[in-house]
Amino acid sequence: MWRLIRRRQQSEAEIAGEVAAAAAVVAPPTEPDLQAAAFFDVDNTMMRGASIYHFARGLSTRGMFNTTDLFKFAIGQAVFRLRGNENPEHIAVARETALAFVAGAKVDDVVRLGEEIYDEVMADRIWGGTRALAQSHLDQGQRVWLVTATPVELARVIAQRLGLTGALGTVAETTDGIYTGRLVGDLLHGPAKAEAVRALARREGLDLTRCTAYSDSANDLPMLSLAGHAVAINPDSELREHARKHDWAIKDFRTGRKATLTALPIAAGVGAVAGGVAAGLALRKLYRATR
């Protein structure tokens, strides 16, 4: 008798499952839109604060450099951001210093640490509103790339964690999986971002007039102006004024009186390199410790 009841129950369960499946509404798959894409800056556009700062902070918690170094770096970023000072000579010196520190570090170490630190520190700092904008492009069948001065290895980790297409970032030269201490080209900052987007568009067959670019900084005006549609996200004062003048969309996901400008350092060109100095120093220590 028990077996008969059990079979009847199983049969009813199977019927219920079949009925539910039959009643389910299946949305048709999104047709890929291969000529349109979206390009997102990272620091203070996709993420609160500077990605390289959060990376350096994660390294600090691992004892790879002390909190005094981290504090000095944070203050330096804030000063450069508030002054808007991106003296080419300062950028060149900071870049060379960062490269000297990172020379000899393993690419695999950077990627592994980037994944760990993203999950620990960065994930909760993604702007929900910006993430939703990126998802809307994906839902339309468009590809979505991050475009940032952050090292490309870290940029790729962020893109992967967010389910995006990929990332364009600053490329450091490597040999046999080891950083040589030289850049391939220059920092992906300002006009270099626009050149990277233009090169990607040629390679992928994108129609830039149908593409959308997002950023918080006037430093990214070359990239924003390159796309057919530009959106200012959490904009600085110069970008906000430019966006209003050119009827660009403006979206601000910050709360309070621009609290993020003081709560967390925000990387512009020099800030991103300064972060590389701190992170590079820590990676250098890691490299020495493993030898």
mmCIF file of C-alpha atoms in Angstrom:
data_model
loop_
_atom_site.group_PDB
_atom_site.id
_atom_site.type_symbol
_atom_site.label_atom_id
_atom_site.label_comp_id
_atom_site.label_asym_id
_atom_site.label_seq_id
_atom_site.Cartn_x
_atom_site.Cartn_y
_atom_site.Cartn_z
ATOM 1 C CA MET A 1 0.000 0.000 0.000
ATOM 2 C CA TRP A 2 2.851 2.410 0.959
ATOM 3 C CA ARG A 3 4.597 1.811 -2.352
ATOM 4 C CA LEU A 4 1.349 2.517 -4.225
ATOM 5 C CA ILE A 5 0.854 5.821 -2.363
ATOM 6 C CA ARG A 6 4.487 6.762 -2.991
ATOM 7 C CA ARG A 7 4.183 6.055 -6.707
ATOM 8 C CA ARG A 8 1.012 8.132 -6.854
ATOM 9 C CA GLN A 9 2.760 11.020 -5.104
ATOM 10 C CA GLN A 10 5.711 10.813 -7.470
ATOM 11 C CA SER A 11 3.377 10.744 -10.416
ATOM 12 C CA GLU A 12 1.511 13.812 -9.168
ATOM 13 C CA ALA A 13 4.825 15.581 -8.637
ATOM 14 C CA GLU A 14 5.914 14.748 -12.138
ATOM 15 C CA ILE A 15 2.611 16.018 -13.522
ATOM 16 C CA ALA A 16 2.964 19.236 -11.526
ATOM 17 C CA GLY A 17 6.460 19.715 -12.906
ATOM 18 C CA GLU A 18 5.366 19.149 -16.496
ATOM 19 C CA VAL A 19 2.422 21.522 -16.118
ATOM 20 C CA ALA A 20 4.644 24.221 -14.610
ATOM 21 C CA ALA A 21 7.192 23.856 -17.397
ATOM 22 C CA ALA A 22 4.471 24.051 -20.042
ATOM 23 C CA ALA A 23 3.065 27.216 -18.490
ATOM 24 C CA ALA A 24 6.437 28.926 -18.208
ATOM 25 C CA VAL A 25 6.923 31.971 -20.403
ATOM 26 C CA VAL A 26 10.306 31.797 -22.103
ATOM 27 C CA ALA A 27 11.740 35.101 -23.244
ATOM 28 C CA PRO A 28 13.339 34.923 -26.685
ATOM 29 C CA PRO A 29 17.133 35.195 -26.626
ATOM 30 C CA THR A 30 18.499 38.667 -27.195
ATOM 31 C CA GLU A 31 19.738 39.212 -30.710
ATOM 32 C CA PRO A 32 23.376 40.312 -30.575
ATOM 33 C CA ASP A 33 23.947 43.905 -31.648
ATOM 34 C CA LEU A 34 27.465 43.659 -33.001
ATOM 35 C CA GLN A 35 27.856 47.279 -34.071
ATOM 36 C CA ALA A 36 26.928 48.951 -30.781
ATOM 37 C CA ALA A 37 28.803 48.826 -27.478
ATOM 38 C CA ALA A 38 29.241 50.670 -24.192
ATOM 39 C CA PHE A 39 32.472 51.909 -22.606
ATOM 40 C CA PHE A 40 32.666 52.600 -18.875
ATOM 41 C CA ASP A 41 35.379 54.365 -16.937
ATOM 42 C CA VAL A 42 35.998 52.611 -13.595
ATOM 43 C CA ASP A 43 37.096 54.977 -10.837
ATOM 44 C CA ASN A 44 34.094 56.831 -9.405
ATOM 45 C CA THR A 45 32.076 55.845 -12.464
ATOM 46 C CA MET A 46 31.623 52.107 -11.988
ATOM 47 C CA MET A 47 33.190 51.995 -8.531
ATOM 48 C CA ARG A 48 33.284 54.356 -5.544
ATOM 49 C CA GLY A 49 36.823 55.624 -5.216
ATOM 50 C CA ALA A 50 39.905 54.347 -6.992
ATOM 51 C CA SER A 51 40.280 50.691 -7.884
ATOM 52 C CA ILE A 52 44.065 50.832 -7.503
ATOM 53 C CA TYR A 53 43.653 52.363 -4.030
ATOM 54 C CA HIS A 54 41.362 49.519 -2.979
ATOM 55 C CA PHE A 55 43.896 47.074 -4.392
ATOM 56 C CA ALA A 56 46.664 48.754 -2.392
ATOM 57 C CA ARG A 57 44.463 48.669 0.698
ATOM 58 C CA GLY A 58 43.950 44.941 0.239
ATOM 59 C CA LEU A 59 47.700 44.467 -0.028
ATOM 60 C CA SER A 60 48.132 46.492 3.159
ATOM 61 C CA THR A 61 45.842 44.166 5.109
ATOM 62 C CA ARG A 62 48.108 41.333 3.993
ATOM 63 C CA GLY A 63 51.063 43.060 5.578
ATOM 64 C CA MET A 64 52.766 43.841 2.262
ATOM 65 C CA PHE A 65 53.319 47.481 3.239
ATOM 66 C CA ASN A 66 52.371 49.565 6.254
ATOM 67 C CA THR A 67 49.383 51.789 6.871
ATOM 68 C CA THR A 68 51.579 54.899 6.840
ATOM 69 C CA ASP A 69 52.442 54.230 3.180
ATOM 70 C CA LEU A 70 48.753 53.729 2.439
ATOM 71 C CA PHE A 71 47.811 56.959 4.219
ATOM 72 C CA LYS A 72 50.447 58.968 2.346
ATOM 73 C CA PHE A 73 49.206 57.548 -0.940
ATOM 74 C CA ALA A 74 45.576 58.369 -0.060
ATOM 75 C CA ILE A 75 46.433 61.970 0.829
ATOM 76 C CA GLY A 76 48.473 62.315 -2.356
ATOM 77 C CA GLN A 77 45.543 61.175 -4.490
ATOM 78 C CA ALA A 78 43.155 63.562 -2.755
ATOM 79 C CA VAL A 79 45.514 66.516 -3.233
ATOM 80 C CA PHE A 80 46.061 65.805 -6.921
ATOM 81 C CA ARG A 81 42.328 65.342 -7.457
ATOM 82 C CA LEU A 82 41.299 68.536 -5.692
ATOM 83 C CA ARG A 83 44.006 70.609 -7.383
ATOM 84 C CA GLY A 84 43.385 69.046 -10.759
ATOM 85 C CA ASN A 85 47.175 69.004 -11.044
ATOM 86 C CA GLU A 86 48.433 66.474 -13.589
ATOM 87 C CA ASN A 87 51.829 67.891 -14.401
ATOM 88 C CA PRO A 88 53.391 65.708 -17.148
ATOM 89 C CA GLU A 89 56.720 65.690 -15.313
ATOM 90 C CA HIS A 90 55.044 64.435 -12.124
ATOM 91 C CA ILE A 91 53.248 61.741 -14.078
ATOM 92 C CA ALA A 92 56.483 60.640 -15.741
ATOM 93 C CA VAL A 93 58.373 60.413 -12.439
ATOM 94 C CA ALA A 94 55.562 58.536 -10.702
ATOM 95 C CA ARG A 95 55.237 56.166 -13.638
ATOM 96 C CA GLU A 96 58.919 55.320 -13.684
ATOM 97 C CA THR A 97 58.900 54.793 -9.911
ATOM 98 C CA ALA A 98 55.921 52.449 -10.124
ATOM 99 C CA LEU A 99 57.525 50.459 -12.909
ATOM 100 C CA ALA A 100 60.764 50.106 -10.977
ATOM 101 C CA PHE A 101 58.887 48.640 -8.040
ATOM 102 C CA VAL A 102 56.769 46.229 -10.074
ATOM 103 C CA ALA A 103 59.695 44.875 -12.073
ATOM 104 C CA GLY A 104 60.157 41.193 -11.331
ATOM 105 C CA ALA A 105 56.670 40.579 -9.938
ATOM 106 C CA LYS A 106 54.659 37.686 -11.360
ATOM 107 C CA VAL A 107 51.559 38.388 -13.434
ATOM 108 C CA ASP A 108 49.815 35.416 -11.834
ATOM 109 C CA ASP A 109 50.362 36.953 -8.390
ATOM 110 C CA VAL A 110 48.722 40.195 -9.483
ATOM 111 C CA VAL A 111 45.712 38.374 -10.953
ATOM 112 C CA ARG A 112 45.278 36.120 -7.918
ATOM 113 C CA LEU A 113 45.526 39.001 -5.474
ATOM 114 C CA GLY A 114 43.234 41.103 -7.652
ATOM 115 C CA GLU A 115 40.530 38.422 -7.512
ATOM 116 C CA GLU A 116 40.833 38.053 -3.747
ATOM 117 C CA ILE A 117 40.851 41.775 -3.080
ATOM 118 C CA TYR A 118 37.947 42.456 -5.444
ATOM 119 C CA ASP A 119 35.769 39.993 -3.520
ATOM 120 C CA GLU A 120 36.902 41.355 -0.146
ATOM 121 C CA VAL A 121 37.028 45.094 -0.763
ATOM 122 C CA MET A 122 35.749 46.222 -4.157
ATOM 123 C CA ALA A 123 32.517 44.299 -4.731
ATOM 124 C CA ASP A 124 30.573 46.354 -2.169
ATOM 125 C CA ARG A 125 31.815 49.584 -3.767
ATOM 126 C CA ILE A 126 30.253 49.080 -7.184
ATOM 127 C CA TRP A 127 27.670 51.745 -7.941
ATOM 128 C CA GLY A 128 24.364 49.894 -8.300
ATOM 129 C CA GLY A 129 23.036 52.485 -10.720
ATOM 130 C CA THR A 130 26.055 52.240 -13.019
ATOM 131 C CA ARG A 131 25.992 48.453 -12.866
ATOM 132 C CA ALA A 132 22.343 48.558 -13.949
ATOM 133 C CA LEU A 133 23.274 50.768 -16.908
ATOM 134 C CA ALA A 134 25.921 48.270 -17.981
ATOM 135 C CA GLN A 135 23.429 45.421 -17.651
ATOM 136 C CA SER A 136 20.917 47.290 -19.813
ATOM 137 C CA HIS A 137 23.447 47.322 -22.654
ATOM 138 C CA LEU A 138 24.115 43.617 -22.201
ATOM 139 C CA ASP A 139 20.358 42.965 -22.254
ATOM 140 C CA GLN A 140 20.204 44.745 -25.607
ATOM 141 C CA GLY A 141 22.812 42.378 -26.989
ATOM 142 C CA GLN A 142 25.592 44.962 -26.853
ATOM 143 C CA ARG A 143 29.102 44.360 -25.590
ATOM 144 C CA VAL A 144 30.375 46.298 -22.579
ATOM 145 C CA TRP A 145 34.007 47.210 -21.883
ATOM 146 C CA LEU A 146 35.711 48.923 -18.979
ATOM 147 C CA VAL A 147 38.258 51.571 -20.004
ATOM 148 C CA THR A 148 40.667 52.589 -17.273
ATOM 149 C CA ALA A 149 44.216 53.666 -16.408
ATOM 150 C CA THR A 150 44.249 50.812 -13.893
ATOM 151 C CA PRO A 151 46.565 47.927 -14.867
ATOM 152 C CA VAL A 152 44.789 45.741 -17.388
ATOM 153 C CA GLU A 153 45.124 42.635 -15.212
ATOM 154 C CA LEU A 154 43.100 44.258 -12.429
ATOM 155 C CA ALA A 155 40.663 45.795 -14.928
ATOM 156 C CA ARG A 156 39.983 42.334 -16.374
ATOM 157 C CA VAL A 157 39.240 40.946 -12.922
ATOM 158 C CA ILE A 158 36.660 43.691 -12.336
ATOM 159 C CA ALA A 159 35.070 43.108 -15.755
ATOM 160 C CA GLN A 160 34.896 39.354 -15.203
ATOM 161 C CA ARG A 161 33.366 39.710 -11.762
ATOM 162 C CA LEU A 162 30.704 42.035 -13.203
ATOM 163 C CA GLY A 163 29.955 39.752 -16.139
ATOM 164 C CA LEU A 164 31.066 42.321 -18.705
ATOM 165 C CA THR A 165 32.677 41.684 -22.076
ATOM 166 C CA GLY A 166 36.196 42.776 -21.212
ATOM 167 C CA ALA A 167 38.475 45.634 -20.245
ATOM 168 C CA LEU A 168 40.957 48.074 -21.700
ATOM 169 C CA GLY A 169 43.671 49.093 -19.230
ATOM 170 C CA THR A 170 47.273 50.164 -18.906
ATOM 171 C CA VAL A 171 49.523 47.416 -20.253
ATOM 172 C CA ALA A 172 52.847 46.642 -18.585
ATOM 173 C CA GLU A 173 55.423 44.666 -20.518
ATOM 174 C CA THR A 174 55.972 41.069 -19.418
ATOM 175 C CA THR A 175 58.427 38.310 -20.299
ATOM 176 C CA ASP A 176 57.653 34.709 -19.365
ATOM 177 C CA GLY A 177 54.895 35.882 -17.028
ATOM 178 C CA ILE A 178 57.140 38.386 -15.201
ATOM 179 C CA TYR A 179 56.859 42.178 -15.332
ATOM 180 C CA THR A 180 59.913 43.760 -16.932
ATOM 181 C CA GLY A 181 59.400 47.215 -15.421
ATOM 182 C CA ARG A 182 58.444 48.860 -18.716
ATOM 183 C CA LEU A 183 55.117 49.959 -20.120
ATOM 184 C CA VAL A 184 53.812 48.966 -23.530
ATOM 185 C CA GLY A 185 52.927 52.405 -24.831
ATOM 186 C CA ASP A 186 51.815 54.740 -22.038
ATOM 187 C CA LEU A 187 49.220 55.052 -19.303
ATOM 188 C CA LEU A 188 45.693 54.556 -20.592
ATOM 189 C CA HIS A 189 44.599 58.014 -19.583
ATOM 190 C CA GLY A 190 42.959 60.981 -21.324
ATOM 191 C CA PRO A 191 43.471 60.865 -25.100
ATOM 192 C CA ALA A 192 44.959 57.359 -24.846
ATOM 193 C CA LYS A 193 41.556 56.037 -23.783
ATOM 194 C CA ALA A 194 39.978 57.447 -26.932
ATOM 195 C CA GLU A 195 42.709 55.861 -29.047
ATOM 196 C CA ALA A 196 42.129 52.507 -27.362
ATOM 197 C CA VAL A 197 38.388 52.693 -27.982
ATOM 198 C CA ARG A 198 38.985 53.714 -31.606
ATOM 199 C CA ALA A 199 41.369 50.786 -32.132
ATOM 200 C CA LEU A 200 38.922 48.341 -30.530
ATOM 201 C CA ALA A 201 36.111 49.658 -32.708
ATOM 202 C CA ARG A 202 38.162 48.987 -35.833
ATOM 203 C CA ARG A 203 39.006 45.492 -34.676
ATOM 204 C CA GLU A 204 35.442 44.593 -33.618
ATOM 205 C CA GLY A 205 33.578 46.372 -36.418
ATOM 206 C CA LEU A 206 31.814 48.787 -34.091
ATOM 207 C CA ASP A 207 29.937 51.850 -35.282
ATOM 208 C CA LEU A 208 31.061 54.482 -32.781
ATOM 209 C CA THR A 209 28.060 56.676 -33.579
ATOM 210 C CA ARG A 210 25.919 53.909 -32.058
ATOM 211 C CA CYS A 211 28.148 53.433 -29.007
ATOM 212 C CA THR A 212 27.812 54.961 -25.526
ATOM 213 C CA ALA A 213 30.582 56.159 -23.220
ATOM 214 C CA TYR A 214 30.358 56.810 -19.485
ATOM 215 C CA SER A 215 32.723 58.699 -17.161
ATOM 216 C CA ASP A 216 32.908 60.937 -14.113
ATOM 217 C CA SER A 217 35.882 63.036 -15.201
ATOM 218 C CA ALA A 218 36.609 65.786 -17.688
ATOM 219 C CA ASN A 219 39.888 63.954 -18.302
ATOM 220 C CA ASP A 220 37.808 61.483 -20.319
ATOM 221 C CA LEU A 221 36.278 64.059 -22.652
ATOM 222 C CA PRO A 222 38.220 62.602 -25.632
ATOM 223 C CA MET A 223 36.582 59.208 -25.077
ATOM 224 C CA LEU A 224 33.168 60.656 -24.300
ATOM 225 C CA SER A 225 33.253 62.853 -27.402
ATOM 226 C CA LEU A 226 34.248 59.911 -29.563
ATOM 227 C CA ALA A 227 31.055 57.967 -28.868
ATOM 228 C CA GLY A 228 27.724 58.824 -30.386
ATOM 229 C CA HIS A 229 26.152 58.959 -26.932
ATOM 230 C CA ALA A 230 27.894 60.293 -23.825
ATOM 231 C CA VAL A 231 26.736 60.061 -20.212
ATOM 232 C CA ALA A 232 28.301 61.878 -17.266
ATOM 233 C CA ILE A 233 28.230 59.686 -14.154
ATOM 234 C CA ASN A 234 28.894 61.369 -10.774
ATOM 235 C CA PRO A 235 30.585 64.148 -12.766
ATOM 236 C CA ASP A 236 33.227 66.575 -11.599
ATOM 237 C CA SER A 237 32.351 70.244 -12.032
ATOM 238 C CA GLU A 238 34.077 70.629 -15.403
ATOM 239 C CA LEU A 239 32.417 67.564 -16.891
ATOM 240 C CA ARG A 240 29.022 68.561 -15.498
ATOM 241 C CA GLU A 241 29.287 71.961 -17.167
ATOM 242 C CA HIS A 242 30.406 70.388 -20.457
ATOM 243 C CA ALA A 243 27.594 67.831 -20.318
ATOM 244 C CA ARG A 244 24.965 70.505 -19.774
ATOM 245 C CA LYS A 245 26.364 72.606 -22.586
ATOM 246 C CA HIS A 246 26.233 69.657 -25.003
ATOM 247 C CA ASP A 247 22.939 68.179 -23.739
ATOM 248 C CA TRP A 248 24.574 64.983 -22.496
ATOM 249 C CA ALA A 249 22.734 62.857 -19.975
ATOM 250 C CA ILE A 250 23.878 63.304 -16.366
ATOM 251 C CA LYS A 251 23.400 60.688 -13.657
ATOM 252 C CA ASP A 252 24.591 61.132 -10.098
ATOM 253 C CA PHE A 253 24.450 58.151 -7.763
ATOM 254 C CA ARG A 254 26.244 59.857 -4.877
ATOM 255 C CA THR A 255 24.533 60.830 -1.644
ATOM 256 C CA GLY A 256 25.247 63.882 0.473
ATOM 257 C CA ARG A 257 27.344 66.837 -0.590
ATOM 258 C CA LYS A 258 29.735 65.045 -2.918
ATOM 259 C CA ALA A 259 30.755 62.854 0.008
ATOM 260 C CA THR A 260 32.800 60.504 -2.131
ATOM 261 C CA LEU A 261 35.282 63.252 -2.986
ATOM 262 C CA THR A 262 36.518 63.208 0.609
ATOM 263 C CA ALA A 263 35.453 59.796 1.908
ATOM 264 C CA LEU A 264 37.627 57.904 -0.564
ATOM 265 C CA PRO A 265 40.490 59.032 -2.785
ATOM 266 C CA ILE A 266 39.544 59.175 -6.428
ATOM 267 C CA ALA A 267 42.117 58.309 -9.070
ATOM 268 C CA ALA A 268 42.804 60.543 -12.002
ATOM 269 C CA GLY A 269 45.962 60.077 -14.027
ATOM 270 C CA VAL A 270 48.490 60.780 -11.293
ATOM 271 C CA GLY A 271 46.349 59.107 -8.660
ATOM 272 C CA ALA A 272 46.277 55.884 -10.608
ATOM 273 C CA VAL A 273 50.047 55.910 -10.972
ATOM 274 C CA ALA A 274 50.526 56.747 -7.300
ATOM 275 C CA GLY A 275 48.457 53.695 -6.508
ATOM 276 C CA GLY A 276 50.754 51.724 -8.729
ATOM 277 C CA VAL A 277 53.702 52.885 -6.642
ATOM 278 C CA ALA A 278 52.136 51.602 -3.428
ATOM 279 C CA ALA A 279 50.906 48.368 -4.999
ATOM 280 C CA GLY A 280 54.181 47.895 -6.821
ATOM 281 C CA LEU A 281 56.146 48.267 -3.604
ATOM 282 C CA ALA A 282 54.044 45.588 -1.966
ATOM 283 C CA LEU A 283 54.387 43.236 -4.927
ATOM 284 C CA ARG A 284 58.119 43.820 -4.920
ATOM 285 C CA LYS A 285 58.239 42.737 -1.287
ATOM 286 C CA LEU A 286 56.162 39.669 -2.164
ATOM 287 C CA TYR A 287 58.533 38.794 -4.988
ATOM 288 C CA ARG A 288 61.581 39.107 -2.751
ATOM 289 C CA ALA A 289 59.948 37.007 -0.061
ATOM 290 C CA THR A 290 59.292 34.150 -2.479
ATOM 291 C CA ARG A 291 62.868 33.997 -3.684
#
